[in-house]
């Protein structure tokens, strides 16, 4: 309930989705129920038409289905008929994509599909805790309580909202947005992600992965035992353990990313990270450790958390060339495989520098970040009044 998902958006806006639980009287609940059912019926009808006629084009689907649906669903506001058609088009397109990948798919059907509201079909007063929604029985007013965590979003702009029904309760999933603060930086903080330490920065701060590793080891042991047993209750237990582990990793990633971004913000530095976008194409120049990390969703999640938190607080991120960051000496620049003595030790064969391997890599990443053109641009464009950052 008190969680918000912020995504990096194109351009300069930040978005978050708030999950608001609605408090309803029986009559309003009935109106929402009927609206959800009718909208779902429209959704299914459009999906069926698109499926049978192999049609994925939004305009064509509209032309073919809008009038008949208006006649059969006369209570449903026209805007909601259109929004159901738009959702159905998205579903058909994603089915087409999966088909293209050679997977078996059937016509998309929904038992109760969320209703998408936009500026024409709803409005909301976030700080006052109420909204007005178009339904089959005209406009209805719904109320909700804005929890303490969400008050920080009270002045963000509301965009679209989805009305959802889950476990007997009605929720409004509201998307809000605002401008991202201008990035500010006067220096660079190099960060190396790894297995031994989740992250190490070039000042030697470590964001330890010890807790994560011990939990992972324990879970692996229990999992093996349960898989051997293979009973129904063992499988249920296994599922619970998996969910618990993923919550634990997520929490750790939030803690680590918050701490990293916080360090960069207070020292007014940009975060330099390794650019992993083309890394798969040149596996030969990337360490085995890096390849292991790339297949690890927890690590990718951490990078995601770091980037959205950085964007929300105006901390620039500089992506640097990841080649040989762990083999190069941060003191003299000598690059050799032999420099890396073990997972944790770096020993330069030329100048004799001995250092923790992650710290050495972080220093290299910092140095590469300082040479980046992007950073030059950010230092010149230092804004005078930094917008007050939300507390993430
Ligand atoms: Zn050296």
mmCIF file of C-alpha atoms and ligand atoms in Angstrom:
data_model
loop_
_atom_site.group_PDB
_atom_site.id
_atom_site.type_symbol
_atom_site.label_atom_id
_atom_site.label_comp_id
_atom_site.label_asym_id
_atom_site.label_seq_id
_atom_site.Cartn_x
_atom_site.Cartn_y
_atom_site.Cartn_z
ATOM 1 C CA UNK A 1 0.000 0.000 0.000
ATOM 2 C CA UNK A 2 2.729 2.486 0.911
ATOM 3 C CA UNK A 3 4.772 1.703 -2.108
ATOM 4 C CA UNK A 4 5.184 3.783 -5.205
ATOM 5 C CA UNK A 5 6.829 2.772 -8.406
ATOM 6 C CA UNK A 6 8.733 5.492 -10.160
ATOM 7 C CA UNK A 7 9.981 4.870 -13.635
ATOM 8 C CA UNK A 8 12.574 6.678 -15.647
ATOM 9 C CA UNK A 9 10.724 8.487 -18.346
ATOM 10 C CA UNK A 10 11.818 9.885 -21.653
ATOM 11 C CA UNK A 11 12.349 13.588 -21.498
ATOM 12 C CA UNK A 12 12.367 15.281 -18.175
ATOM 13 C CA UNK A 13 9.382 14.042 -16.253
ATOM 14 C CA UNK A 14 9.108 11.657 -13.340
ATOM 15 C CA UNK A 15 6.143 9.351 -12.984
ATOM 16 C CA UNK A 16 4.828 7.415 -10.040
ATOM 17 C CA UNK A 17 1.863 5.087 -9.632
ATOM 18 C CA UNK A 18 -0.142 5.407 -6.414
ATOM 19 C CA UNK A 19 -2.448 2.636 -5.263
ATOM 20 C CA UNK A 20 -5.466 4.181 -3.566
ATOM 21 C CA UNK A 21 -8.009 2.024 -1.760
ATOM 22 C CA UNK A 22 -11.500 3.397 -2.271
ATOM 23 C CA UNK A 23 -14.097 3.774 0.481
ATOM 24 C CA UNK A 24 -17.515 3.188 -1.036
ATOM 25 C CA UNK A 25 -21.144 3.130 -0.035
ATOM 26 C CA UNK A 26 -23.177 0.171 -1.407
ATOM 27 C CA UNK A 27 -24.797 2.187 -4.210
ATOM 28 C CA UNK A 28 -21.470 3.494 -5.509
ATOM 29 C CA UNK A 29 -19.963 0.032 -5.240
ATOM 30 C CA UNK A 30 -22.801 -1.306 -7.370
ATOM 31 C CA UNK A 31 -22.165 1.397 -9.992
ATOM 32 C CA UNK A 32 -18.438 0.611 -10.126
ATOM 33 C CA UNK A 33 -19.116 -3.114 -10.325
ATOM 34 C CA UNK A 34 -21.479 -2.654 -13.245
ATOM 35 C CA UNK A 35 -19.019 -0.327 -14.987
ATOM 36 C CA UNK A 36 -16.192 -2.843 -14.612
ATOM 37 C CA UNK A 37 -18.380 -5.649 -15.966
ATOM 38 C CA UNK A 38 -19.612 -3.681 -18.975
ATOM 39 C CA UNK A 39 -16.156 -2.379 -19.761
ATOM 40 C CA UNK A 40 -14.786 -5.921 -19.563
ATOM 41 C CA UNK A 41 -17.525 -7.135 -21.863
ATOM 42 C CA UNK A 42 -16.479 -4.438 -24.395
ATOM 43 C CA UNK A 43 -12.835 -5.409 -23.956
ATOM 44 C CA UNK A 44 -13.611 -9.057 -24.644
ATOM 45 C CA UNK A 45 -15.797 -8.235 -27.653
ATOM 46 C CA UNK A 46 -13.054 -6.123 -29.265
ATOM 47 C CA UNK A 47 -10.468 -8.824 -28.548
ATOM 48 C CA UNK A 48 -12.720 -11.443 -30.132
ATOM 49 C CA UNK A 49 -13.276 -9.285 -33.223
ATOM 50 C CA UNK A 50 -9.556 -8.527 -33.580
ATOM 51 C CA UNK A 51 -8.666 -12.178 -33.084
ATOM 52 C CA UNK A 52 -11.196 -13.531 -35.588
ATOM 53 C CA UNK A 53 -10.347 -10.921 -38.244
ATOM 54 C CA UNK A 54 -6.637 -10.784 -37.556
ATOM 55 C CA UNK A 55 -6.909 -7.068 -36.954
ATOM 56 C CA UNK A 56 -4.523 -5.162 -34.618
ATOM 57 C CA UNK A 57 -4.976 -1.622 -35.898
ATOM 58 C CA UNK A 58 -6.609 0.681 -33.321
ATOM 59 C CA UNK A 59 -8.466 2.865 -35.820
ATOM 60 C CA UNK A 60 -9.856 -0.103 -37.770
ATOM 61 C CA UNK A 61 -10.924 -1.834 -34.565
ATOM 62 C CA UNK A 62 -12.668 1.361 -33.506
ATOM 63 C CA UNK A 63 -14.513 1.652 -36.825
ATOM 64 C CA UNK A 64 -15.631 -1.964 -36.686
ATOM 65 C CA UNK A 65 -16.704 -2.176 -33.045
ATOM 66 C CA UNK A 66 -17.598 1.264 -31.678
ATOM 67 C CA UNK A 67 -21.169 1.618 -32.966
ATOM 68 C CA UNK A 68 -22.311 -1.952 -32.199
ATOM 69 C CA UNK A 69 -20.821 -1.722 -28.703
ATOM 70 C CA UNK A 70 -22.529 1.615 -28.039
ATOM 71 C CA UNK A 71 -25.826 -0.028 -28.899
ATOM 72 C CA UNK A 72 -25.311 -3.114 -26.749
ATOM 73 C CA UNK A 73 -23.723 -1.183 -23.833
ATOM 74 C CA UNK A 74 -25.841 1.958 -23.874
ATOM 75 C CA UNK A 75 -25.224 2.747 -20.184
ATOM 76 C CA UNK A 76 -21.470 2.765 -20.495
ATOM 77 C CA UNK A 77 -20.104 6.295 -21.216
ATOM 78 C CA UNK A 78 -18.643 6.514 -24.734
ATOM 79 C CA UNK A 79 -15.240 7.449 -23.335
ATOM 80 C CA UNK A 80 -15.075 4.162 -21.459
ATOM 81 C CA UNK A 81 -16.071 2.174 -24.551
ATOM 82 C CA UNK A 82 -13.118 3.814 -26.287
ATOM 83 C CA UNK A 83 -10.757 3.142 -23.397
ATOM 84 C CA UNK A 84 -11.792 -0.545 -23.336
ATOM 85 C CA UNK A 85 -11.051 -0.706 -27.079
ATOM 86 C CA UNK A 86 -7.621 0.872 -26.467
ATOM 87 C CA UNK A 87 -6.811 -1.683 -23.774
ATOM 88 C CA UNK A 88 -7.987 -4.483 -26.068
ATOM 89 C CA UNK A 89 -5.748 -3.170 -28.868
ATOM 90 C CA UNK A 90 -2.751 -3.268 -26.505
ATOM 91 C CA UNK A 91 -3.631 -6.827 -25.482
ATOM 92 C CA UNK A 92 -3.965 -7.936 -29.121
ATOM 93 C CA UNK A 93 -0.616 -6.364 -29.989
ATOM 94 C CA UNK A 94 1.164 -8.103 -27.134
ATOM 95 C CA UNK A 95 -0.437 -11.398 -28.189
ATOM 96 C CA UNK A 96 0.786 -10.798 -31.741
ATOM 97 C CA UNK A 97 4.294 -10.206 -30.403
ATOM 98 C CA UNK A 98 4.230 -13.475 -28.446
ATOM 99 C CA UNK A 99 2.914 -15.289 -31.515
ATOM 100 C CA UNK A 100 5.804 -13.869 -33.526
ATOM 101 C CA UNK A 101 8.177 -15.384 -30.971
ATOM 102 C CA UNK A 102 6.624 -18.747 -31.788
ATOM 103 C CA UNK A 103 4.689 -19.176 -28.559
ATOM 104 C CA UNK A 104 1.234 -20.628 -28.300
ATOM 105 C CA UNK A 105 -1.352 -17.955 -27.515
ATOM 106 C CA UNK A 106 -5.108 -17.795 -27.399
ATOM 107 C CA UNK A 107 -7.511 -14.904 -27.776
ATOM 108 C CA UNK A 108 -7.076 -12.487 -24.836
ATOM 109 C CA UNK A 109 -10.046 -12.733 -22.461
ATOM 110 C CA UNK A 110 -10.512 -11.094 -19.117
ATOM 111 C CA UNK A 111 -12.896 -11.905 -16.298
ATOM 112 C CA UNK A 112 -12.715 -8.388 -14.850
ATOM 113 C CA UNK A 113 -10.502 -5.957 -16.702
ATOM 114 C CA UNK A 114 -9.429 -2.642 -15.082
ATOM 115 C CA UNK A 115 -11.121 0.497 -16.417
ATOM 116 C CA UNK A 116 -8.747 3.170 -17.707
ATOM 117 C CA UNK A 117 -9.822 6.734 -16.883
ATOM 118 C CA UNK A 118 -8.426 9.868 -18.483
ATOM 119 C CA UNK A 119 -9.057 13.613 -18.193
ATOM 120 C CA UNK A 120 -12.401 13.265 -19.998
ATOM 121 C CA UNK A 121 -13.796 10.562 -17.752
ATOM 122 C CA UNK A 122 -12.550 11.452 -14.259
ATOM 123 C CA UNK A 123 -11.027 14.076 -12.033
ATOM 124 C CA UNK A 124 -9.290 13.781 -8.688
ATOM 125 C CA UNK A 125 -8.438 16.003 -5.688
ATOM 126 C CA UNK A 126 -5.490 14.106 -4.302
ATOM 127 C CA UNK A 127 -4.893 16.129 -1.148
ATOM 128 C CA UNK A 128 -8.614 16.264 -0.287
ATOM 129 C CA UNK A 129 -8.992 12.519 -0.823
ATOM 130 C CA UNK A 130 -11.773 12.277 -3.352
ATOM 131 C CA UNK A 131 -12.360 11.673 -7.040
ATOM 132 C CA UNK A 132 -15.214 11.694 -9.513
ATOM 133 C CA UNK A 133 -15.549 8.776 -11.926
ATOM 134 C CA UNK A 134 -17.802 8.254 -14.934
ATOM 135 C CA UNK A 135 -19.892 5.091 -14.527
ATOM 136 C CA UNK A 136 -22.875 3.354 -16.060
ATOM 137 C CA UNK A 137 -25.004 5.276 -13.547
ATOM 138 C CA UNK A 138 -23.529 8.689 -14.264
ATOM 139 C CA UNK A 139 -20.770 10.390 -12.328
ATOM 140 C CA UNK A 140 -20.070 9.056 -8.844
ATOM 141 C CA UNK A 141 -17.905 10.510 -6.122
ATOM 142 C CA UNK A 142 -15.451 8.195 -4.352
ATOM 143 C CA UNK A 143 -13.243 8.913 -1.371
ATOM 144 C CA UNK A 144 -9.916 7.571 -0.202
ATOM 145 C CA UNK A 145 -7.391 8.305 2.495
ATOM 146 C CA UNK A 146 -3.993 9.550 1.369
ATOM 147 C CA UNK A 147 -1.478 7.740 3.580
ATOM 148 C CA UNK A 148 1.504 9.598 5.048
ATOM 149 C CA UNK A 149 3.923 8.201 2.487
ATOM 150 C CA UNK A 150 1.818 9.421 -0.440
ATOM 151 C CA UNK A 151 1.506 13.004 0.808
ATOM 152 C CA UNK A 152 4.803 13.748 -0.957
ATOM 153 C CA UNK A 153 2.956 13.221 -4.251
ATOM 154 C CA UNK A 154 0.136 15.589 -3.352
ATOM 155 C CA UNK A 155 1.392 18.346 -5.677
ATOM 156 C CA UNK A 156 2.299 16.065 -8.591
ATOM 157 C CA UNK A 157 0.104 16.238 -11.718
ATOM 158 C CA UNK A 158 -2.483 13.434 -11.986
ATOM 159 C CA UNK A 159 -2.432 11.654 -15.374
ATOM 160 C CA UNK A 160 -4.494 8.557 -16.087
ATOM 161 C CA UNK A 161 -6.027 6.233 -13.502
ATOM 162 C CA UNK A 162 -7.052 2.571 -13.580
ATOM 163 C CA UNK A 163 -10.019 1.350 -11.577
ATOM 164 C CA UNK A 164 -9.227 -2.163 -10.343
ATOM 165 C CA UNK A 165 -11.073 -4.791 -8.353
ATOM 166 C CA UNK A 166 -8.849 -7.065 -6.231
ATOM 167 C CA UNK A 167 -9.875 -9.466 -3.484
ATOM 168 C CA UNK A 168 -13.244 -7.868 -2.936
ATOM 169 C CA UNK A 169 -11.886 -4.302 -2.778
ATOM 170 C CA UNK A 170 -11.787 -1.432 -5.228
ATOM 171 C CA UNK A 171 -8.573 0.445 -5.957
ATOM 172 C CA UNK A 172 -7.628 3.391 -8.089
ATOM 173 C CA UNK A 173 -4.140 3.044 -9.566
ATOM 174 C CA UNK A 174 -3.301 6.661 -10.171
ATOM 175 C CA UNK A 175 -0.365 7.791 -12.314
ATOM 176 C CA UNK A 176 1.100 11.158 -11.272
ATOM 177 C CA UNK A 177 3.981 13.095 -12.802
ATOM 178 C CA UNK A 178 6.156 16.140 -12.347
ATOM 179 C CA UNK A 179 9.263 17.687 -13.882
ATOM 180 C CA UNK A 180 12.556 16.075 -12.920
ATOM 181 C CA UNK A 181 14.985 18.403 -11.111
ATOM 182 C CA UNK A 182 17.985 19.572 -13.135
ATOM 183 C CA UNK A 183 20.970 17.319 -12.619
ATOM 184 C CA UNK A 184 23.734 18.888 -10.528
ATOM 185 C CA UNK A 185 27.330 17.710 -10.174
ATOM 186 C CA UNK A 186 30.730 19.087 -9.240
ATOM 187 C CA UNK A 187 32.594 15.803 -9.217
ATOM 188 C CA UNK A 188 32.232 12.089 -9.787
ATOM 189 C CA UNK A 189 31.617 9.148 -7.493
ATOM 190 C CA UNK A 190 32.726 5.925 -9.178
ATOM 191 C CA UNK A 191 30.755 2.829 -8.203
ATOM 192 C CA UNK A 192 31.645 -0.793 -8.843
ATOM 193 C CA UNK A 193 28.989 -3.465 -8.453
ATOM 194 C CA UNK A 194 30.159 -6.903 -7.470
ATOM 195 C CA UNK A 195 29.433 -10.232 -5.895
ATOM 196 C CA UNK A 196 31.484 -9.987 -2.708
ATOM 197 C CA UNK A 197 30.313 -6.466 -1.962
ATOM 198 C CA UNK A 198 27.070 -5.401 -3.591
ATOM 199 C CA UNK A 199 28.654 -2.067 -4.346
ATOM 200 C CA UNK A 200 31.912 -0.238 -3.588
ATOM 201 C CA UNK A 201 32.559 3.454 -4.245
ATOM 202 C CA UNK A 202 35.905 5.088 -4.961
ATOM 203 C CA UNK A 203 36.146 6.500 -1.404
ATOM 204 C CA UNK A 204 36.190 2.933 -0.148
ATOM 205 C CA UNK A 205 32.622 2.876 1.193
ATOM 206 C CA UNK A 206 31.223 -0.621 0.925
ATOM 207 C CA UNK A 207 27.604 -1.520 0.618
ATOM 208 C CA UNK A 208 27.850 -5.058 1.852
ATOM 209 C CA UNK A 209 26.205 -8.059 0.324
ATOM 210 C CA UNK A 210 27.002 -10.362 3.256
ATOM 211 C CA UNK A 211 23.433 -10.482 4.555
ATOM 212 C CA UNK A 212 22.098 -11.158 1.075
ATOM 213 C CA UNK A 213 24.564 -13.945 0.496
ATOM 214 C CA UNK A 214 23.897 -15.736 3.759
ATOM 215 C CA UNK A 215 20.143 -15.645 3.131
ATOM 216 C CA UNK A 216 20.665 -16.865 -0.419
ATOM 217 C CA UNK A 217 22.806 -19.778 0.790
ATOM 218 C CA UNK A 218 20.236 -20.744 3.392
ATOM 219 C CA UNK A 219 17.389 -20.554 0.887
ATOM 220 C CA UNK A 220 19.325 -22.671 -1.614
ATOM 221 C CA UNK A 221 19.825 -25.355 1.023
ATOM 222 C CA UNK A 222 16.170 -25.404 2.078
ATOM 223 C CA UNK A 223 15.055 -25.328 -1.532
ATOM 224 C CA UNK A 224 17.128 -28.377 -2.395
ATOM 225 C CA UNK A 225 15.617 -30.298 0.496
ATOM 226 C CA UNK A 226 12.079 -29.334 -0.485
ATOM 227 C CA UNK A 227 12.592 -30.170 -4.143
ATOM 228 C CA UNK A 228 13.812 -33.613 -3.187
ATOM 229 C CA UNK A 229 10.672 -34.181 -1.196
ATOM 230 C CA UNK A 230 8.432 -32.963 -4.047
ATOM 231 C CA UNK A 231 5.114 -33.163 -2.193
ATOM 232 C CA UNK A 232 2.326 -30.668 -2.613
ATOM 233 C CA UNK A 233 2.978 -29.022 0.716
ATOM 234 C CA UNK A 234 6.707 -28.862 -0.067
ATOM 235 C CA UNK A 235 5.932 -27.034 -3.291
ATOM 236 C CA UNK A 236 3.708 -24.597 -1.413
ATOM 237 C CA UNK A 237 6.454 -24.007 1.128
ATOM 238 C CA UNK A 238 8.925 -23.458 -1.709
ATOM 239 C CA UNK A 239 6.738 -20.823 -3.269
ATOM 240 C CA UNK A 240 6.502 -18.974 0.043
ATOM 241 C CA UNK A 241 10.253 -19.061 0.481
ATOM 242 C CA UNK A 242 10.860 -17.714 -3.016
ATOM 243 C CA UNK A 243 8.502 -14.810 -2.429
ATOM 244 C CA UNK A 244 10.137 -14.062 0.904
ATOM 245 C CA UNK A 245 13.603 -14.102 -0.617
ATOM 246 C CA UNK A 246 12.613 -11.781 -3.413
ATOM 247 C CA UNK A 247 11.132 -9.317 -0.903
ATOM 248 C CA UNK A 248 14.362 -9.464 1.068
ATOM 249 C CA UNK A 249 16.524 -8.772 -1.991
ATOM 250 C CA UNK A 250 14.245 -5.940 -3.034
ATOM 251 C CA UNK A 251 14.493 -4.347 0.377
ATOM 252 C CA UNK A 252 18.293 -4.662 0.362
ATOM 253 C CA UNK A 253 18.416 -3.071 -3.080
ATOM 254 C CA UNK A 254 16.318 -0.161 -1.836
ATOM 255 C CA UNK A 255 18.636 0.321 1.156
ATOM 256 C CA UNK A 256 21.830 0.136 -0.929
ATOM 257 C CA UNK A 257 20.570 2.353 -3.739
ATOM 258 C CA UNK A 258 19.235 4.949 -1.312
ATOM 259 C CA UNK A 259 22.566 5.070 0.462
ATOM 260 C CA UNK A 260 24.557 5.346 -2.793
ATOM 261 C CA UNK A 261 22.412 8.098 -4.236
ATOM 262 C CA UNK A 262 22.359 9.884 -0.868
ATOM 263 C CA UNK A 263 26.169 9.879 -0.725
ATOM 264 C CA UNK A 264 26.363 11.340 -4.224
ATOM 265 C CA UNK A 265 23.720 13.971 -3.467
ATOM 266 C CA UNK A 266 25.304 15.307 -0.275
ATOM 267 C CA UNK A 267 28.726 15.558 -1.912
ATOM 268 C CA UNK A 268 27.173 17.043 -5.079
ATOM 269 C CA UNK A 269 28.677 14.366 -7.274
ATOM 270 C CA UNK A 270 27.539 12.489 -10.341
ATOM 271 C CA UNK A 271 27.359 8.715 -10.132
ATOM 272 C CA UNK A 272 29.639 6.911 -12.585
ATOM 273 C CA UNK A 273 28.491 3.374 -13.406
ATOM 274 C CA UNK A 274 29.622 0.874 -15.970
ATOM 275 C CA UNK A 275 27.707 1.045 -19.235
ATOM 276 C CA UNK A 276 26.224 -2.397 -19.683
ATOM 277 C CA UNK A 277 24.084 -1.700 -22.737
ATOM 278 C CA UNK A 278 26.338 -3.351 -25.346
ATOM 279 C CA UNK A 279 28.127 -5.683 -23.040
ATOM 280 C CA UNK A 280 26.647 -8.918 -24.316
ATOM 281 C CA UNK A 281 28.118 -8.326 -27.764
ATOM 282 C CA UNK A 282 31.670 -8.375 -26.482
ATOM 283 C CA UNK A 283 31.657 -11.095 -23.883
ATOM 284 C CA UNK A 284 35.351 -11.757 -24.529
ATOM 285 C CA UNK A 285 36.446 -8.477 -22.943
ATOM 286 C CA UNK A 286 34.163 -8.800 -19.944
ATOM 287 C CA UNK A 287 35.039 -10.729 -16.837
ATOM 288 C CA UNK A 288 33.243 -13.872 -15.839
ATOM 289 C CA UNK A 289 32.016 -11.996 -12.780
ATOM 290 C CA UNK A 290 30.377 -9.353 -14.945
ATOM 291 C CA UNK A 291 28.680 -11.972 -17.083
ATOM 292 C CA UNK A 292 27.363 -13.673 -13.965
ATOM 293 C CA UNK A 293 26.005 -10.362 -12.729
ATOM 294 C CA UNK A 294 24.284 -9.675 -16.037
ATOM 295 C CA UNK A 295 22.231 -12.817 -15.683
ATOM 296 C CA UNK A 296 21.201 -11.796 -12.185
ATOM 297 C CA UNK A 297 17.888 -10.009 -11.866
ATOM 298 C CA UNK A 298 18.700 -8.740 -8.360
ATOM 299 C CA UNK A 299 21.686 -6.873 -9.728
ATOM 300 C CA UNK A 300 19.710 -5.379 -12.591
ATOM 301 C CA UNK A 301 17.029 -4.335 -10.116
ATOM 302 C CA UNK A 302 19.661 -2.549 -8.026
ATOM 303 C CA UNK A 303 20.844 -0.585 -11.051
ATOM 304 C CA UNK A 304 17.248 0.302 -11.855
ATOM 305 C CA UNK A 305 16.648 1.538 -8.304
ATOM 306 C CA UNK A 306 19.859 3.585 -8.393
ATOM 307 C CA UNK A 307 18.913 5.237 -11.664
ATOM 308 C CA UNK A 308 15.357 6.181 -10.726
ATOM 309 C CA UNK A 309 16.355 7.508 -7.325
ATOM 310 C CA UNK A 310 19.195 9.475 -8.900
ATOM 311 C CA UNK A 311 16.878 10.957 -11.484
ATOM 312 C CA UNK A 312 14.306 11.943 -8.888
ATOM 313 C CA UNK A 313 16.930 13.745 -6.787
ATOM 314 C CA UNK A 314 18.793 15.398 -9.661
ATOM 315 C CA UNK A 315 21.937 13.292 -9.358
ATOM 316 C CA UNK A 316 23.416 12.821 -12.851
ATOM 317 C CA UNK A 317 24.503 9.362 -13.924
ATOM 318 C CA UNK A 318 27.527 8.954 -16.161
ATOM 319 C CA UNK A 319 27.886 5.627 -17.939
ATOM 320 C CA UNK A 320 31.452 4.635 -18.677
ATOM 321 C CA UNK A 321 33.185 2.043 -20.835
ATOM 322 C CA UNK A 322 33.273 -1.135 -18.699
ATOM 323 C CA UNK A 323 36.224 -2.769 -20.455
ATOM 324 C CA UNK A 324 39.056 -3.893 -18.166
ATOM 325 C CA UNK A 325 37.992 -1.804 -15.182
ATOM 326 C CA UNK A 326 39.001 -4.658 -12.894
ATOM 327 C CA UNK A 327 42.328 -5.418 -14.616
ATOM 328 C CA UNK A 328 43.683 -1.888 -14.936
ATOM 329 C CA UNK A 329 45.788 -0.278 -12.227
ATOM 330 C CA UNK A 330 44.089 2.839 -10.910
ATOM 331 C CA UNK A 331 47.495 4.351 -10.059
ATOM 332 C CA UNK A 332 49.686 3.827 -13.129
ATOM 333 C CA UNK A 333 47.202 2.579 -15.721
ATOM 334 C CA UNK A 334 48.964 -0.732 -16.366
ATOM 335 C CA UNK A 335 46.438 -3.220 -17.703
ATOM 336 C CA UNK A 336 47.060 -6.934 -17.338
ATOM 337 C CA UNK A 337 45.133 -10.035 -16.407
ATOM 338 C CA UNK A 338 47.805 -10.867 -13.806
ATOM 339 C CA UNK A 339 47.020 -7.685 -11.858
ATOM 340 C CA UNK A 340 43.894 -9.286 -10.528
ATOM 341 C CA UNK A 341 45.243 -11.784 -8.032
ATOM 342 C CA UNK A 342 41.904 -13.059 -6.788
ATOM 343 C CA UNK A 343 38.267 -12.093 -6.430
ATOM 344 C CA UNK A 344 39.169 -9.534 -3.767
ATOM 345 C CA UNK A 345 42.853 -8.633 -4.307
ATOM 346 C CA UNK A 346 44.432 -6.353 -6.864
ATOM 347 C CA UNK A 347 48.213 -6.247 -7.216
ATOM 348 C CA UNK A 348 49.740 -4.134 -9.981
ATOM 349 C CA UNK A 349 52.592 -5.974 -11.721
ATOM 350 C CA UNK A 350 54.177 -2.689 -12.808
ATOM 351 C CA UNK A 351 54.033 -0.235 -9.900
ATOM 352 C CA UNK A 352 53.317 -2.673 -7.106
ATOM 353 C CA UNK A 353 50.053 -1.084 -5.955
ATOM 354 C CA UNK A 354 48.071 -3.398 -3.694
ATOM 355 C CA UNK A 355 44.414 -2.659 -3.212
ATOM 356 C CA UNK A 356 41.015 -4.188 -2.725
ATOM 357 C CA UNK A 357 39.938 -5.225 -6.226
ATOM 358 C CA UNK A 358 36.493 -3.610 -6.037
ATOM 359 C CA UNK A 359 37.960 -0.337 -4.774
ATOM 360 C CA UNK A 360 40.498 -0.341 -7.602
ATOM 361 C CA UNK A 361 37.691 -0.843 -10.123
ATOM 362 C CA UNK A 362 35.625 1.947 -8.546
ATOM 363 C CA UNK A 363 38.605 4.323 -8.859
ATOM 364 C CA UNK A 364 38.947 3.422 -12.549
ATOM 365 C CA UNK A 365 35.237 4.010 -13.079
ATOM 366 C CA UNK A 366 35.544 7.397 -11.363
ATOM 367 C CA UNK A 367 38.488 8.381 -13.579
ATOM 368 C CA UNK A 368 36.582 7.398 -16.717
ATOM 369 C CA UNK A 369 33.527 9.276 -15.500
ATOM 370 C CA UNK A 370 35.594 12.441 -15.029
ATOM 371 C CA UNK A 371 36.673 12.329 -18.680
ATOM 372 C CA UNK A 372 33.073 12.057 -19.872
ATOM 373 C CA UNK A 373 31.711 14.860 -22.063
ATOM 374 C CA UNK A 374 28.349 14.540 -20.383
ATOM 375 C CA UNK A 375 29.818 15.624 -17.068
ATOM 376 C CA UNK A 376 31.339 18.748 -18.592
ATOM 377 C CA UNK A 377 27.907 19.751 -19.750
ATOM 378 C CA UNK A 378 26.377 19.227 -16.318
ATOM 379 C CA UNK A 379 29.016 21.238 -14.438
ATOM 380 C CA UNK A 380 28.534 24.200 -16.768
ATOM 381 C CA UNK A 381 24.801 24.095 -16.410
ATOM 382 C CA UNK A 382 24.686 24.277 -12.627
ATOM 383 C CA UNK A 383 21.267 25.679 -11.754
ATOM 384 C CA UNK A 384 21.148 28.404 -9.117
ATOM 385 C CA UNK A 385 18.086 27.273 -7.236
ATOM 386 C CA UNK A 386 17.831 23.551 -6.940
ATOM 387 C CA UNK A 387 14.299 22.364 -6.679
ATOM 388 C CA UNK A 388 13.511 20.773 -3.364
ATOM 389 C CA UNK A 389 13.953 17.060 -3.780
ATOM 390 C CA UNK A 390 11.404 14.552 -2.584
ATOM 391 C CA UNK A 391 12.531 12.316 0.237
ATOM 392 C CA UNK A 392 12.871 8.883 -1.348
HETATM 393 ZN ZN1 LIG B 1 50.217 0.234 -11.264
#
